[in-house]
Short mmCIF file of C-alpha atoms in Angstrom, two decimals:
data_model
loop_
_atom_site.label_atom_id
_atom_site.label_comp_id
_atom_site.label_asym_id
_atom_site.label_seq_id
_atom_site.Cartn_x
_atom_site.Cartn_y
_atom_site.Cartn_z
CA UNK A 1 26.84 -10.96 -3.23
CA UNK A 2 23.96 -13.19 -4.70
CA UNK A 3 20.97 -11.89 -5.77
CA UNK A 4 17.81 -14.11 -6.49
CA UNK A 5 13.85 -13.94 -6.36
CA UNK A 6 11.69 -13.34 -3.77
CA UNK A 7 9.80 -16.67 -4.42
CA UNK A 8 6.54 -15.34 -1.87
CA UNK A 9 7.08 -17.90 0.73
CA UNK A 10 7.17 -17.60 4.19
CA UNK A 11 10.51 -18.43 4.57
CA UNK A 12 11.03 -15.32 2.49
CA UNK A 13 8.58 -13.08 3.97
CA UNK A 14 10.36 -14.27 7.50
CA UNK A 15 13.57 -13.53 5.78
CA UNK A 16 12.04 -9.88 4.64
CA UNK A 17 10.95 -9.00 8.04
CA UNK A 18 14.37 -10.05 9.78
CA UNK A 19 15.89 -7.47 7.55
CA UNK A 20 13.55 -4.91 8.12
CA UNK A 21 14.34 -5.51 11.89
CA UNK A 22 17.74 -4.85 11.53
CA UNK A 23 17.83 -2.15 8.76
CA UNK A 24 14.81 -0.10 11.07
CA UNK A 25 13.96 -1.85 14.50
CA UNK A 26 11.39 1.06 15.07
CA UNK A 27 9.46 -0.18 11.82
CA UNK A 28 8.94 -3.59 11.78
CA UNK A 29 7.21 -5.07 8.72
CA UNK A 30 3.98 -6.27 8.85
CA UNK A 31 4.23 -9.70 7.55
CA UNK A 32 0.72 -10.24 7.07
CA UNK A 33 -0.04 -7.20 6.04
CA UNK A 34 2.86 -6.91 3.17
CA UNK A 35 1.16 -10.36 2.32
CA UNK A 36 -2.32 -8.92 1.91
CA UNK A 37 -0.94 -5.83 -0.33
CA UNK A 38 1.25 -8.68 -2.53
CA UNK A 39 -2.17 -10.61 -2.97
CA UNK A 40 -4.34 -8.09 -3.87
CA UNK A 41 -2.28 -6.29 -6.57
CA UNK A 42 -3.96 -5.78 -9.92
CA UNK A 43 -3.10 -7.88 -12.72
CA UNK A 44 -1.89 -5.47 -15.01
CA UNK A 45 0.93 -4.51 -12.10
CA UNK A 46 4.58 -4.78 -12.50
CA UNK A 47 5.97 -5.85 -9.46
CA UNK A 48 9.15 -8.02 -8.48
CA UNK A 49 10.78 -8.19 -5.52
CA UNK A 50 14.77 -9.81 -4.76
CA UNK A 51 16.43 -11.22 -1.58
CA UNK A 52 19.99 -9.99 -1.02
CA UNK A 53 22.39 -13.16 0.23
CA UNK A 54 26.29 -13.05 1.33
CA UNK A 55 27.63 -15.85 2.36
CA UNK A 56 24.56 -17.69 2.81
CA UNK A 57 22.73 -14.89 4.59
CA UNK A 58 19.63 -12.46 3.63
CA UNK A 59 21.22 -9.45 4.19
CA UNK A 60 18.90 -7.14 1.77
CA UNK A 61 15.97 -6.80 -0.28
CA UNK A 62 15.18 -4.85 -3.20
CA UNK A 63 12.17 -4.41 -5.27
CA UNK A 64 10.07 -2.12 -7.92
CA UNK A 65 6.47 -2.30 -8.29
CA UNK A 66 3.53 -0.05 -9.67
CA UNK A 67 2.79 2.28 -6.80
CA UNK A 68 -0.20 0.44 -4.59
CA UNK A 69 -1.72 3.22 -3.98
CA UNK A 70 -1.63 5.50 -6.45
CA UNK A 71 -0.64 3.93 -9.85
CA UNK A 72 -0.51 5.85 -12.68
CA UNK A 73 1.07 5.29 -16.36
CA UNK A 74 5.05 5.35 -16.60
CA UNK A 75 6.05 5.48 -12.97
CA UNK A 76 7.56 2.62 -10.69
CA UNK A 77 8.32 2.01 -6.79
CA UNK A 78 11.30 1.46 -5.72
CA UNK A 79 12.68 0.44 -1.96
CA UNK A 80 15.69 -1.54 -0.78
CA UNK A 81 16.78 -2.33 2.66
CA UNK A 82 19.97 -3.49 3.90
CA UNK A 83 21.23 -4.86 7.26
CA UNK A 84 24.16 -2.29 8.58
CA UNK A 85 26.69 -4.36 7.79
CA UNK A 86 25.59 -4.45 4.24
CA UNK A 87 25.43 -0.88 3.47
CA UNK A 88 28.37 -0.70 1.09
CA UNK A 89 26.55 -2.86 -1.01
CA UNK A 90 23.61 -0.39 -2.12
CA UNK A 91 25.64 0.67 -5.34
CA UNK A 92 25.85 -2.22 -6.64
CA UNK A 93 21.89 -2.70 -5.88
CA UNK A 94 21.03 0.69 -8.00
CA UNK A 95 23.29 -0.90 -10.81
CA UNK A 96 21.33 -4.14 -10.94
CA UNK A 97 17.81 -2.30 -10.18
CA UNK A 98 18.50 0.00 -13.23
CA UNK A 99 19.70 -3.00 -15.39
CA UNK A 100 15.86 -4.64 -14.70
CA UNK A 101 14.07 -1.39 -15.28
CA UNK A 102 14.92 -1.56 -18.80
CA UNK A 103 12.78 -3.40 -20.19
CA UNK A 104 9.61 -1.44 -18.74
CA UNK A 105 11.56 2.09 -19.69
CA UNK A 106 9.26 4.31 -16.75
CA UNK A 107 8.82 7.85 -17.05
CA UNK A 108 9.51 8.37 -13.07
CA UNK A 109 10.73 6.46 -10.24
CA UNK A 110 9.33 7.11 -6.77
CA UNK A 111 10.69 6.15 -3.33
CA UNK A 112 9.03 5.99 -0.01
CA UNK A 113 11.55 6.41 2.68
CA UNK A 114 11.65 8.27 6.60
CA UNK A 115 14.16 11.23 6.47
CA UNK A 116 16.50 9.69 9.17
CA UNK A 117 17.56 6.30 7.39
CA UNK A 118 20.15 5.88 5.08
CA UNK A 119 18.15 5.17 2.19
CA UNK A 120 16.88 8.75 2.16
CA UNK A 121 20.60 10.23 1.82
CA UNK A 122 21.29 7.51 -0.94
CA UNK A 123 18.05 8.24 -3.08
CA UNK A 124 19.08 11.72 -2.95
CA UNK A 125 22.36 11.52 -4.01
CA UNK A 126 20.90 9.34 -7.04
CA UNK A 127 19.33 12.41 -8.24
CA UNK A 128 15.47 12.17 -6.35
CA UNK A 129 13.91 15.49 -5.16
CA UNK A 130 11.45 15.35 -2.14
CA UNK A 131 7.73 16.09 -2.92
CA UNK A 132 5.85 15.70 0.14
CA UNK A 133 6.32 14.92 3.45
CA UNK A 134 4.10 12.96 5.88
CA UNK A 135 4.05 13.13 10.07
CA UNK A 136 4.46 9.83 11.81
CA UNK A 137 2.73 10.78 15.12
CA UNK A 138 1.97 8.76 18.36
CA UNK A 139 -0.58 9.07 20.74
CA UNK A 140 0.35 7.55 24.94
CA UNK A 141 -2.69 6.88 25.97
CA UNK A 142 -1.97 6.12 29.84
CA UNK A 143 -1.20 9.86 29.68
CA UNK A 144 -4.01 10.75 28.01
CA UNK A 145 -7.18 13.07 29.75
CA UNK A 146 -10.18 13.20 27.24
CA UNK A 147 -11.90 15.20 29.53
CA UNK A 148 -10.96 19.04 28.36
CA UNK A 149 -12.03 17.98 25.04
CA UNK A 150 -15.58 16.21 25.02
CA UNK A 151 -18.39 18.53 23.42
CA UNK A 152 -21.65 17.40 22.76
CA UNK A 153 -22.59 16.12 19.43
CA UNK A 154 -24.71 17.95 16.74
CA UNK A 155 -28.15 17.33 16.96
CA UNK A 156 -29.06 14.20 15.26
CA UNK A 157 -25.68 13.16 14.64
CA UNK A 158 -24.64 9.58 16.05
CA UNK A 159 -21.18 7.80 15.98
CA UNK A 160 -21.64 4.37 15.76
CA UNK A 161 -18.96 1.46 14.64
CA UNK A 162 -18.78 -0.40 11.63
CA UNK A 163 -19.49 -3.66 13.13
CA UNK A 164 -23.40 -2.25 14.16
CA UNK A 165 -23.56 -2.01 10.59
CA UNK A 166 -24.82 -3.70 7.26
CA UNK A 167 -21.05 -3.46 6.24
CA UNK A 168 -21.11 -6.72 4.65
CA UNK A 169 -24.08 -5.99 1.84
CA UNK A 170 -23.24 -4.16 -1.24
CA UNK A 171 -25.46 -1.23 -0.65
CA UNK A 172 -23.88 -0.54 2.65
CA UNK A 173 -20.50 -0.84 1.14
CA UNK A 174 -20.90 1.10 -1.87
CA UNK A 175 -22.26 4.01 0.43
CA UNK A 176 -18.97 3.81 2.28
CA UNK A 177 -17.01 3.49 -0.95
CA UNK A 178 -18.31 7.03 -1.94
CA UNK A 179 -17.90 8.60 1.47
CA UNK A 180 -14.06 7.62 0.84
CA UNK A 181 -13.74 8.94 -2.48
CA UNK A 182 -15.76 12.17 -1.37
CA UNK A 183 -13.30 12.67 1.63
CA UNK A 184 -10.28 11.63 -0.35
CA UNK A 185 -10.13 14.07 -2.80
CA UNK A 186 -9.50 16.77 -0.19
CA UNK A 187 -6.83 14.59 1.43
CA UNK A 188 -3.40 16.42 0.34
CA UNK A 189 -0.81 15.15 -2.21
CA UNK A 190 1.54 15.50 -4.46
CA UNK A 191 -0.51 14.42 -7.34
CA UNK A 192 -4.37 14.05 -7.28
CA UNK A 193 -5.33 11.21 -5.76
CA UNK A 194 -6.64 8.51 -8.32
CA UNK A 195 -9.60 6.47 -6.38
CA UNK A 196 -9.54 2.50 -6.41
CA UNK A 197 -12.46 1.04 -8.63
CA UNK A 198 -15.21 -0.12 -6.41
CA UNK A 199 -13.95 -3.72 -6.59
CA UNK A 200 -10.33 -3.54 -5.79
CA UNK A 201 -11.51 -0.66 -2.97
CA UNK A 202 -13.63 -4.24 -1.47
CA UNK A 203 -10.61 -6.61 -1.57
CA UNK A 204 -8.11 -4.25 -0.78
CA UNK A 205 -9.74 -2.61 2.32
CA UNK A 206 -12.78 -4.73 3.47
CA UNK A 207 -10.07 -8.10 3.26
CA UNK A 208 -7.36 -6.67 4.65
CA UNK A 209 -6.36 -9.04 7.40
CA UNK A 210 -5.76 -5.81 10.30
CA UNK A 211 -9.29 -4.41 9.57
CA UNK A 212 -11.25 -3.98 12.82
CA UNK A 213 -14.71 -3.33 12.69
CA UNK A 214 -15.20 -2.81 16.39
CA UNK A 215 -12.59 0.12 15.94
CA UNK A 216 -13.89 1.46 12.30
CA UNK A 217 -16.20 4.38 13.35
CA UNK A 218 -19.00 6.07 11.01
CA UNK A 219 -20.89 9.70 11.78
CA UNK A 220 -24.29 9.28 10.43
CA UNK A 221 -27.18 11.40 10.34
CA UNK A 222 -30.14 9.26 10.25
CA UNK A 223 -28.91 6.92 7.16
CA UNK A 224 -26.30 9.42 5.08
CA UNK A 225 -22.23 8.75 6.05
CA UNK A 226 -20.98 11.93 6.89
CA UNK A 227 -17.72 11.23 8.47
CA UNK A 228 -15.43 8.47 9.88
CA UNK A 229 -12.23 7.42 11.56
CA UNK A 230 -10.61 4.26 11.34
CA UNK A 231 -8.64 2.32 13.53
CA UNK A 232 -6.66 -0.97 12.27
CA UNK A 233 -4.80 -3.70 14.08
CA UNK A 234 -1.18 -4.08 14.00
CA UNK A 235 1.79 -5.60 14.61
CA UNK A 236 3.86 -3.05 17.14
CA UNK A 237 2.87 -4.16 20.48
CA UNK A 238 0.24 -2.56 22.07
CA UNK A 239 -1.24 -0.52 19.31
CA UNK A 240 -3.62 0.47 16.52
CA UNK A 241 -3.17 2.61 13.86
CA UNK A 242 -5.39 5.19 12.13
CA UNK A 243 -6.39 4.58 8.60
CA UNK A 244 -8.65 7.60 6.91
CA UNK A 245 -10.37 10.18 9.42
CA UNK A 246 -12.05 12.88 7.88
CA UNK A 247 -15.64 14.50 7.73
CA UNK A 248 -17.86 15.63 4.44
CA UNK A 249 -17.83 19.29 3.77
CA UNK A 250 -21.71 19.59 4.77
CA UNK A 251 -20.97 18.87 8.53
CA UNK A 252 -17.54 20.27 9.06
CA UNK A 253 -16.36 22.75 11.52
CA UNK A 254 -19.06 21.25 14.29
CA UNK A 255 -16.42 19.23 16.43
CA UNK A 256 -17.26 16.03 14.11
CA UNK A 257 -13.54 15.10 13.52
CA UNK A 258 -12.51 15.48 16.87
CA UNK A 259 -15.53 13.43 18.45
CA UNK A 260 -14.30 10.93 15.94
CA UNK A 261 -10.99 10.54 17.29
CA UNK A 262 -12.08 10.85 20.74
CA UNK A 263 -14.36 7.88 20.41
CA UNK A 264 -11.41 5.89 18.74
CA UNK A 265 -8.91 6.25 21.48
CA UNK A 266 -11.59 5.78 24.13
CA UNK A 267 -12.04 2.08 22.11
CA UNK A 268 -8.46 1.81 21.92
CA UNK A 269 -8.34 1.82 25.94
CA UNK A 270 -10.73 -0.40 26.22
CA UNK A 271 -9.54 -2.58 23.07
CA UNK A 272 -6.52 -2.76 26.10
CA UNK A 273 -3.40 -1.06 23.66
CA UNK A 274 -1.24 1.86 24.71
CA UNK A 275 -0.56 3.70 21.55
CA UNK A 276 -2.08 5.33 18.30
CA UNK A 277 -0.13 5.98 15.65
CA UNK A 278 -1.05 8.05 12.46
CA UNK A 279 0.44 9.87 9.98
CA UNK A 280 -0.55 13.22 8.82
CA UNK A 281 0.66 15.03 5.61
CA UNK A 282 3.22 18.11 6.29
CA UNK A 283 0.21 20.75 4.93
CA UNK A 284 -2.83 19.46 7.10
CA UNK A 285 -3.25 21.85 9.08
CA UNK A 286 -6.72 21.01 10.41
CA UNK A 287 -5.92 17.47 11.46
CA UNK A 288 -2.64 17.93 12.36
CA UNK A 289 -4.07 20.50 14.75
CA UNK A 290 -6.68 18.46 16.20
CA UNK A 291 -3.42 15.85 16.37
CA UNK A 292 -1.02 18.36 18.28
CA UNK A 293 -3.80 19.32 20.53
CA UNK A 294 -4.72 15.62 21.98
CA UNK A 295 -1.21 15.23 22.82
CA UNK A 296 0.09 12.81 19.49
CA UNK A 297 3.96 12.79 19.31
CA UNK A 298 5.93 13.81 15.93
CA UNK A 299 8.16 10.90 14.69
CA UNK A 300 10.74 11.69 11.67
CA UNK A 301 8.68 12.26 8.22
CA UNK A 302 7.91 10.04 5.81
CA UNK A 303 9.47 11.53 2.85
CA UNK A 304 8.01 10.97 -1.28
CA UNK A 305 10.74 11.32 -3.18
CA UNK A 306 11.07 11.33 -6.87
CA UNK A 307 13.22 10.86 -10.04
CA UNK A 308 12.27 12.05 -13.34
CA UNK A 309 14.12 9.48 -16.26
CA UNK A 310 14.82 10.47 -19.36
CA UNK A 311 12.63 8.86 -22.40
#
């Protein structure tokens, strides 16, 4: 076994995704997309990443990071992936990932894993503890009737997409900013949610290369944001998946939400894909509900797990 950096190529990223395929054929990687998250890290991030070779062949990879998402003092990333034939080699992996933690000494470790691949059962037995639990879901939609479903909206209430609007000028986007952060905090998790600043929110999300404005729908009455679903490209054939759907406490419990997502899968038909995924945490009742009831298909969880170290 030879272990060396992932030098951010293509070559590498290529070599990334053809072990993803292997390790998890029903989650490809999003090369472009892993691409956009590696170039829009903060500065102040620790992040490295390692190709797995035997015999000449990428047969894993292995890296720690500052959570993307949610960083917060003290606590890394980790994920590995191996091809099947490579399994027996993820000891020795959890040796040499420990041995480069060292330096950095975190508080916590956390791992992002689904509950039916290996990598769950092997985090576990390295003493992690699940936290939370998040719903893969997909929606078919040639067997998909709106029709039982479509209420009119509240009066003076308007969907509209992002690409009608100013979404390019600061104002605009700084509205939308707080609409996130206002819906966000009542998004579950583990931990409270710490919001992007304003600037990384721009490069992460308005940059990122699967954003579709066409398929990024507002609620607006007259000029206030009051709720919004988005839809994203990606790389699974013949689908889109659902970023942040959610509605301000002022106009909730009027049908908003689900007008939302009706108006996003009646793009998506048009748009000409099959499937919406999204992904749902385990105590969201509301959404998941509105999920369940348009006919979306539980996956196996995506399961946090974490590792307190000692000091």
């Amino acid at each position: 076994m030879h272990i060396r950096p992932f030098d951010f190529s293509e070559a590498d990223y290529q070599a990334y995704a053809g072990v993803r395929e292997a390790a998890h054929p029903e989650a490809p990687l999003d090369i472009a997309g892993a691409q956009h998250l590696d170039r829009t890290r903060s500065s102040s991030d620790v992040m490295a990443r390692f190709l797995v070779e035997q015999s000449g062949q990428v047969v894993g990879v292995l890296e720690y990071a500052t959570p993307y998402y949610d960083p917060r003092p003290g606590a890394l990333e980790v994920r590995y992936h191996l091809r099947p034939e490579a399994q027996a080699l993820e000891g020795a992996l959890w040796a040499f990932l420990l041995e480069q933690l060292t330096p950095y000494a975190p508080h916590e470790l956390l791992a992002q894993v689904r509950e039916n691949w290996p990598e769950y059962r092997f985090f576990l037995e390295q003493g992690f503890a699940e936290v939370e639990r998040r719903w893969e879901s997909v929606l078919d939609l040639d067997h998909f009737d709106p029709t039982p479903f479509v209420r009119p909206l509240p009066p003076g209430l308007v969907l509209r997409p992002l690409s009608e609007l100013p979404w390019q000028e600061e104002g605009f986007q700084r509205a939308l900013y707080q609409l996130e952060i206002e819906l966000l905090a009542d998004v579950p998790s583990a931990e409270p949610i710490t919001p992007w600043p304003f600037e990384v929110w721009q490069a992460r999300t308005l940059s990122d290369p699967n954003l579709l404005p066409e398929g990024f729908f507002l609620a607006l009455q007259g000029e206030q944001l009051v709720g919004v679903t988005m839809l994203f490209k990606s790389h699974r054939p013949q689908t889109l998946r659902t970023g942040l759907t959610g509605v301000r406490q002022s106009h909730r419990r009027q049908g908003l939400a689900l007008a939302l997502k009706l108006r996003a899968a009646e793009f998506a038909k048009t748009y000409g894909v099959r499937y919406i995924r999204t992904s749902n945490h385990q105590t969201n009742r509301p959404m998941l509900a509105i999920n369940e009831a348009l006919g979306f298909v539980k996956e196996p969880a995506a399961v946090l797990l974490h590792k307190e170290l000692q000091s």
